[in-house]
PDB file of C-alpha atoms in Angstrom:
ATOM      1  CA  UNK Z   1     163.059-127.702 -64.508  1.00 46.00           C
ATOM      2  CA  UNK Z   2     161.329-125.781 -61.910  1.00 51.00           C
ATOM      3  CA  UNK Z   3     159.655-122.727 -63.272  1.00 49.00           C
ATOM      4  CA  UNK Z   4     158.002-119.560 -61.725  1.00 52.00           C
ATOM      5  CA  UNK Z   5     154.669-120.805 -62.850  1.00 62.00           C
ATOM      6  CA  UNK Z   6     154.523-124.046 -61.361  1.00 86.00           C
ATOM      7  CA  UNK Z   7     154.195-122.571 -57.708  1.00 93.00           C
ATOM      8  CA  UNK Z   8     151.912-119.962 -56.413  1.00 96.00           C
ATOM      9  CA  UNK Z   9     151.291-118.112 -53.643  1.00 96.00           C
ATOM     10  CA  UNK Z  10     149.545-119.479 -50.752  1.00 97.00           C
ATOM     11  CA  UNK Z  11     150.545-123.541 -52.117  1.00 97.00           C
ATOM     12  CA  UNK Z  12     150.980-125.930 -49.804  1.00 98.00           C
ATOM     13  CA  UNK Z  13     154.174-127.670 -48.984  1.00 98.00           C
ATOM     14  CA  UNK Z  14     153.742-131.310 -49.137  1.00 98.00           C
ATOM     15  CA  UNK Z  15     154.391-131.891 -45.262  1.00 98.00           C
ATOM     16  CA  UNK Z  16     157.206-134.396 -44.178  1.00 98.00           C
ATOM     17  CA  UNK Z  17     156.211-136.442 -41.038  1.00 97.00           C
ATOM     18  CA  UNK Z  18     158.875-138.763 -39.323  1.00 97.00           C
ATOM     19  CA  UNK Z  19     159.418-140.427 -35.683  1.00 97.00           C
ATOM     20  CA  UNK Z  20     162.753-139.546 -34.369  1.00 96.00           C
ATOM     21  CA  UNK Z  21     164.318-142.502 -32.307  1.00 95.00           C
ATOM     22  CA  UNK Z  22     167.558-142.563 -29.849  1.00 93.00           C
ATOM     23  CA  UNK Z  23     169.219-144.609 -31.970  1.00 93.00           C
ATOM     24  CA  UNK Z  24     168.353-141.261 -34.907  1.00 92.00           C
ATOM     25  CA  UNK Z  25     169.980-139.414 -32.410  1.00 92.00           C
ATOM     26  CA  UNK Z  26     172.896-140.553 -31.778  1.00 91.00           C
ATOM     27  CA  UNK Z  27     173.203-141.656 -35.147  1.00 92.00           C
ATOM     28  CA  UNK Z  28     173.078-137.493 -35.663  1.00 89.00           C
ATOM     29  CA  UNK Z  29     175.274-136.829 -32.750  1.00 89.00           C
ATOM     30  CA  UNK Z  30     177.649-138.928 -34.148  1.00 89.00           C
ATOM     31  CA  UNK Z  31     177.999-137.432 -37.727  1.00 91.00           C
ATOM     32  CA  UNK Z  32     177.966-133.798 -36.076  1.00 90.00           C
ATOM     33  CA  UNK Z  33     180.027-134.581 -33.515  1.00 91.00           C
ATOM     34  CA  UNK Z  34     177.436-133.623 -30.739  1.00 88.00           C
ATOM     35  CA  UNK Z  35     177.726-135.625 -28.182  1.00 91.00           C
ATOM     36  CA  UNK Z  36     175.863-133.467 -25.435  1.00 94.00           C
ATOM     37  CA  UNK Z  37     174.922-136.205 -22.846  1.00 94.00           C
ATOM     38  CA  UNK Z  38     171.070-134.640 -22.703  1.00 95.00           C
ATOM     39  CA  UNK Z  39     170.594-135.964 -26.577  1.00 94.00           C
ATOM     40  CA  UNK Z  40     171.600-139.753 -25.275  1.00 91.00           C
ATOM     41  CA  UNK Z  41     172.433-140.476 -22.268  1.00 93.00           C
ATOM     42  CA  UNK Z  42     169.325-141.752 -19.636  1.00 90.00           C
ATOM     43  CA  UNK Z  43     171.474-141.299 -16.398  1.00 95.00           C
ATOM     44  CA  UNK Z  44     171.952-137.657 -17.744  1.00 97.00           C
ATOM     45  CA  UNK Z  45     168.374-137.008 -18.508  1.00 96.00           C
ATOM     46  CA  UNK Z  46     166.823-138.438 -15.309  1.00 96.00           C
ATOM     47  CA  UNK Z  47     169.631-136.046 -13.319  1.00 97.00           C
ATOM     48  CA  UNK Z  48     168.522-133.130 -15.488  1.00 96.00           C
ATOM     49  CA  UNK Z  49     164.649-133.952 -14.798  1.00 96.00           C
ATOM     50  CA  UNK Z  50     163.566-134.141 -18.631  1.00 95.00           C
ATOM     51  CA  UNK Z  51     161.235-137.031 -19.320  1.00 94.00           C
ATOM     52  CA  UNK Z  52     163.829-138.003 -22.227  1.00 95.00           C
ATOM     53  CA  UNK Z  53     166.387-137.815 -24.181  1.00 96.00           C
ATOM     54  CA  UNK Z  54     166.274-134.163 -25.778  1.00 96.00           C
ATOM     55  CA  UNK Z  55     166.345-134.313 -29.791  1.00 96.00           C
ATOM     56  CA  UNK Z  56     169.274-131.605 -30.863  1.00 93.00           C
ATOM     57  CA  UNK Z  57     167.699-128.466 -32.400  1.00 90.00           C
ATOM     58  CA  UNK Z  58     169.048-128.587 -35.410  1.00 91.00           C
ATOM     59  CA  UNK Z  59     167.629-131.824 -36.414  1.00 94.00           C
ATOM     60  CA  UNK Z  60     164.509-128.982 -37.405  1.00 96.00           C
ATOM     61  CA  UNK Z  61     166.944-127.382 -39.968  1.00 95.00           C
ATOM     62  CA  UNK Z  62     167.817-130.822 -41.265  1.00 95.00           C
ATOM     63  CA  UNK Z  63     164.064-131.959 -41.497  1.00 97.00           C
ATOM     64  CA  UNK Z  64     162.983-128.855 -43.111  1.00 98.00           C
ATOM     65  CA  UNK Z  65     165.430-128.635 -45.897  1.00 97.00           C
ATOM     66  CA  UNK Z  66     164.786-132.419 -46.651  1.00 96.00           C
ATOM     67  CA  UNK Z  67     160.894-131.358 -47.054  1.00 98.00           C
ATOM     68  CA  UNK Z  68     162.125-128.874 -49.278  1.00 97.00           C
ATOM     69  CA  UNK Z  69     164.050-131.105 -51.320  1.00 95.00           C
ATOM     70  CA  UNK Z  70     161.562-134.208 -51.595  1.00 96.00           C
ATOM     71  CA  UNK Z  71     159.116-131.564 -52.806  1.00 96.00           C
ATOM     72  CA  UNK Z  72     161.488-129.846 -55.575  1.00 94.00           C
ATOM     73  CA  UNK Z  73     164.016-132.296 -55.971  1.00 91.00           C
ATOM     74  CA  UNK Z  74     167.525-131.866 -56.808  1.00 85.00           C
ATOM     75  CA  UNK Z  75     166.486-128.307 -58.947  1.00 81.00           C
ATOM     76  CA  UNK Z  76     166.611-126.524 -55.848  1.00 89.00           C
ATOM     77  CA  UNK Z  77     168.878-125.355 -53.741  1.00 92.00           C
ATOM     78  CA  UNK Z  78     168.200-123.807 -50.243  1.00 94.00           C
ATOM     79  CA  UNK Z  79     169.900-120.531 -49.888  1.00 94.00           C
ATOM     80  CA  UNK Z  80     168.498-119.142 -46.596  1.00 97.00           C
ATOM     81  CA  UNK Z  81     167.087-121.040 -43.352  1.00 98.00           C
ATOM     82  CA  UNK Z  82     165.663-119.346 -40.517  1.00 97.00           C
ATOM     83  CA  UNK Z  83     163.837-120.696 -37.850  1.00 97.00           C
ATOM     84  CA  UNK Z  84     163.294-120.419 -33.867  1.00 97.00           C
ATOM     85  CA  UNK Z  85     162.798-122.853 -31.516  1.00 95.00           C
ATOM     86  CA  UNK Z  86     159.547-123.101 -29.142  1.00 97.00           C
ATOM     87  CA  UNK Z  87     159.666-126.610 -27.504  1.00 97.00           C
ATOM     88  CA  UNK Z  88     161.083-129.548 -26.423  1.00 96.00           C
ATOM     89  CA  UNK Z  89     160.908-132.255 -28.295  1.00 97.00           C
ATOM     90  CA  UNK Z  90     161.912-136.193 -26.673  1.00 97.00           C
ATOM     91  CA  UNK Z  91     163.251-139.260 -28.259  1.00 96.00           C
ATOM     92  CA  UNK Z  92     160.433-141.597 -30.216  1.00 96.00           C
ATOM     93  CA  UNK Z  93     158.019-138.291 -30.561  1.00 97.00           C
ATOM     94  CA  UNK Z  94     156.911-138.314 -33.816  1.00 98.00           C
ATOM     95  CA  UNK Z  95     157.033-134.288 -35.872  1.00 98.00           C
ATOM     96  CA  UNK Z  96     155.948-132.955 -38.886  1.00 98.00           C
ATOM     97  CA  UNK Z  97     156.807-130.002 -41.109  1.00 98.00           C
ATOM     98  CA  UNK Z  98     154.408-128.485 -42.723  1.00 98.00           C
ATOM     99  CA  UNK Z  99     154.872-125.083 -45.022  1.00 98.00           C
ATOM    100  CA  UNK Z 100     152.963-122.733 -47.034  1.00 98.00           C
ATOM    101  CA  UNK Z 101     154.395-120.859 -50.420  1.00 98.00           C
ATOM    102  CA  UNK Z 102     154.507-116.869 -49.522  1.00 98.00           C
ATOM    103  CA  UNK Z 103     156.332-115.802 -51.947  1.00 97.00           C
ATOM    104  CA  UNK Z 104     157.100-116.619 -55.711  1.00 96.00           C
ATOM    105  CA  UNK Z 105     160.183-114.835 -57.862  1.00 94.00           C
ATOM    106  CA  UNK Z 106     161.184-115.720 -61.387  1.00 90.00           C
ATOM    107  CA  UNK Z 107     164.000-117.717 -60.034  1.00 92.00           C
ATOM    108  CA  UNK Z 108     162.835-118.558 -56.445  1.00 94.00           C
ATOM    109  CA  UNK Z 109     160.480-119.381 -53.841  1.00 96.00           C
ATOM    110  CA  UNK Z 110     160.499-118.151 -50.031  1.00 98.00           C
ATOM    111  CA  UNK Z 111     158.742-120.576 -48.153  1.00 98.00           C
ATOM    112  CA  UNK Z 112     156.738-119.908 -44.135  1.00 98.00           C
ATOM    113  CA  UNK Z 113     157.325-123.454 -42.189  1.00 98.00           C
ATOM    114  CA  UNK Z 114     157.064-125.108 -39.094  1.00 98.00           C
ATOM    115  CA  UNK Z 115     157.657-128.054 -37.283  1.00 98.00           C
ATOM    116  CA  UNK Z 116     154.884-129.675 -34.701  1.00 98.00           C
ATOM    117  CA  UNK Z 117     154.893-132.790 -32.894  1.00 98.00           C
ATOM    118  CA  UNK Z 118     151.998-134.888 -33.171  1.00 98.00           C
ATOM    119  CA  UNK Z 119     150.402-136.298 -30.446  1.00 96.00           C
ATOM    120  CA  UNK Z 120     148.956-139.777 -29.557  1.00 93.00           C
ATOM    121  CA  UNK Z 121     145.377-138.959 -30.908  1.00 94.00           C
ATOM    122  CA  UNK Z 122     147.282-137.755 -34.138  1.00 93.00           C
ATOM    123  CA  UNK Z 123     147.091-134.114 -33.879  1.00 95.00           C
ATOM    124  CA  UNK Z 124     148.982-131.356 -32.844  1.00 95.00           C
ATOM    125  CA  UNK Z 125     150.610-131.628 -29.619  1.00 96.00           C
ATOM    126  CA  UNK Z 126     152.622-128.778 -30.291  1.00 97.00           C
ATOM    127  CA  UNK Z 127     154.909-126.420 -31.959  1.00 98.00           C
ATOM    128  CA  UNK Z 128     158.396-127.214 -31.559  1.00 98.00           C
ATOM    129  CA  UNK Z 129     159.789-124.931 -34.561  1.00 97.00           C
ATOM    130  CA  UNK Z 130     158.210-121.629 -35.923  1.00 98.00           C
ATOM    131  CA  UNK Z 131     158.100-119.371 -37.322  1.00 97.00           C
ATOM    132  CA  UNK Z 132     160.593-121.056 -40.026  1.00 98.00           C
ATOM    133  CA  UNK Z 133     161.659-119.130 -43.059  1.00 98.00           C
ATOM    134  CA  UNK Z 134     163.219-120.538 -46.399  1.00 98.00           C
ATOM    135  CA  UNK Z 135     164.577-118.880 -49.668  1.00 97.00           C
ATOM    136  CA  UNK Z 136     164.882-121.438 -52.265  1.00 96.00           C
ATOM    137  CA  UNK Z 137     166.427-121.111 -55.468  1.00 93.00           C
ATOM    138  CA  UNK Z 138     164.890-122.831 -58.761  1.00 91.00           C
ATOM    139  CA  UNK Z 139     167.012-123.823 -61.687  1.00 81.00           C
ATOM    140  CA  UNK Z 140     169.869-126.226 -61.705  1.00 59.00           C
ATOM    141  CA  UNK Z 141     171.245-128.726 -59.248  1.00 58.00           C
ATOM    142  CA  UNK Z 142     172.677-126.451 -56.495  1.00 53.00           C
ATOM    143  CA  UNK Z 143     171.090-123.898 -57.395  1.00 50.00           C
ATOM    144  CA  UNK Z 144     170.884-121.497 -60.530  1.00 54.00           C
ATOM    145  CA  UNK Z 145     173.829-121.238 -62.998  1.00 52.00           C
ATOM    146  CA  UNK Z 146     176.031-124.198 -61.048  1.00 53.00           C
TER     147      UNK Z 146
END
C-alpha cells in the first residue's frame, strides 16, 4: 500500500512521454463519440487553416491520470483533475507530462502537472496544458475504503 511516507513534498512525478498519431485520434474520437471533423478529417483542417489534425483536449486529462496511475498503480484513485489549456497540439507531435508532488496528506497526494510537446531537437517546444492540478487518494483500489 501507498503510505504518507513514501512521497514528499517537492518529488518528482515520473513523466509519461507518448506520440499521438491520427489513427490515436480517431481511435479516441471513436470511443468518446467525438467526431469533430478538425480531430480527423484533412479536407477539414486545410479549410480551417491548421497545419493538422487538432488532438481533442481532453486527451491531456486522459494522459495525465494514466501518469498518475503508472506511477501509483491501482492504490490510487484520482479524485480531482484540473487543468487549462494553452496550445495547440497536431497529429504525430510527440507530449510529455511531467509533475511535481506539492502536497502530501495522510491519505493523499495533490499533485502540480503539465503537459509540453517536445520538439524535433528533443526539448520543449511548448506548453500545451498547465497549470494542471490533481488530488489523489492513497489506499485501496478506487480509492480509500472501496
Amino acid at each position: 500500500m501507498t503510505t504518507r511516507t513514501d512521497h514528499r513534498a517537492g518529488d518528482a512525478v515520473p513523466p509519461l512521454e507518448r506520440r499521438i498519431g491520427l489513427s490515436d485520434m480517431v481511435a479516441y474520437a471513436g470511443a468518446t463519440w467525438d467526431w469533430y471533423r478538425l480531430h480527423y478529417d484533412p479536407e477539414f483542417v486545410r479549410a480551417a487553416r491548421v497545419p493538422g489534425p487538432v488532438v481533442d483536449g481532453q486527451v491531456f486529462g486522459a494522459l495525465l491520470v494514466e501518469q498518475i496511475q503508472d506511477w501509483l498503480g491501482p492504490r490510487c484513485f484520482v479524485h480531482k483533475l484540473d487543468f487549462t489549456f494553452k496550445a495547440l497540439v497536431f497529429a504525430e507531435e510527440t507530449v510529455r507530462c511531467e509533475g511535481t508532488v506539492v502536497e502530501v496528506g495522510e491519505d493523499h497526494l495533490v499533485l502540480e502537472q503539465r503537459v509540453v510537446v517536445i520538439g524535433p531537437d528533443g526539448g520543449v517546444d511548448r506548453v500545451a496544458a498547465a497549470p494542471a492540478r490533481a488530488r489523489v487518494l492513497l489506499g485501496t483500489a478506487d480509492g480509500p475504503g472501496a
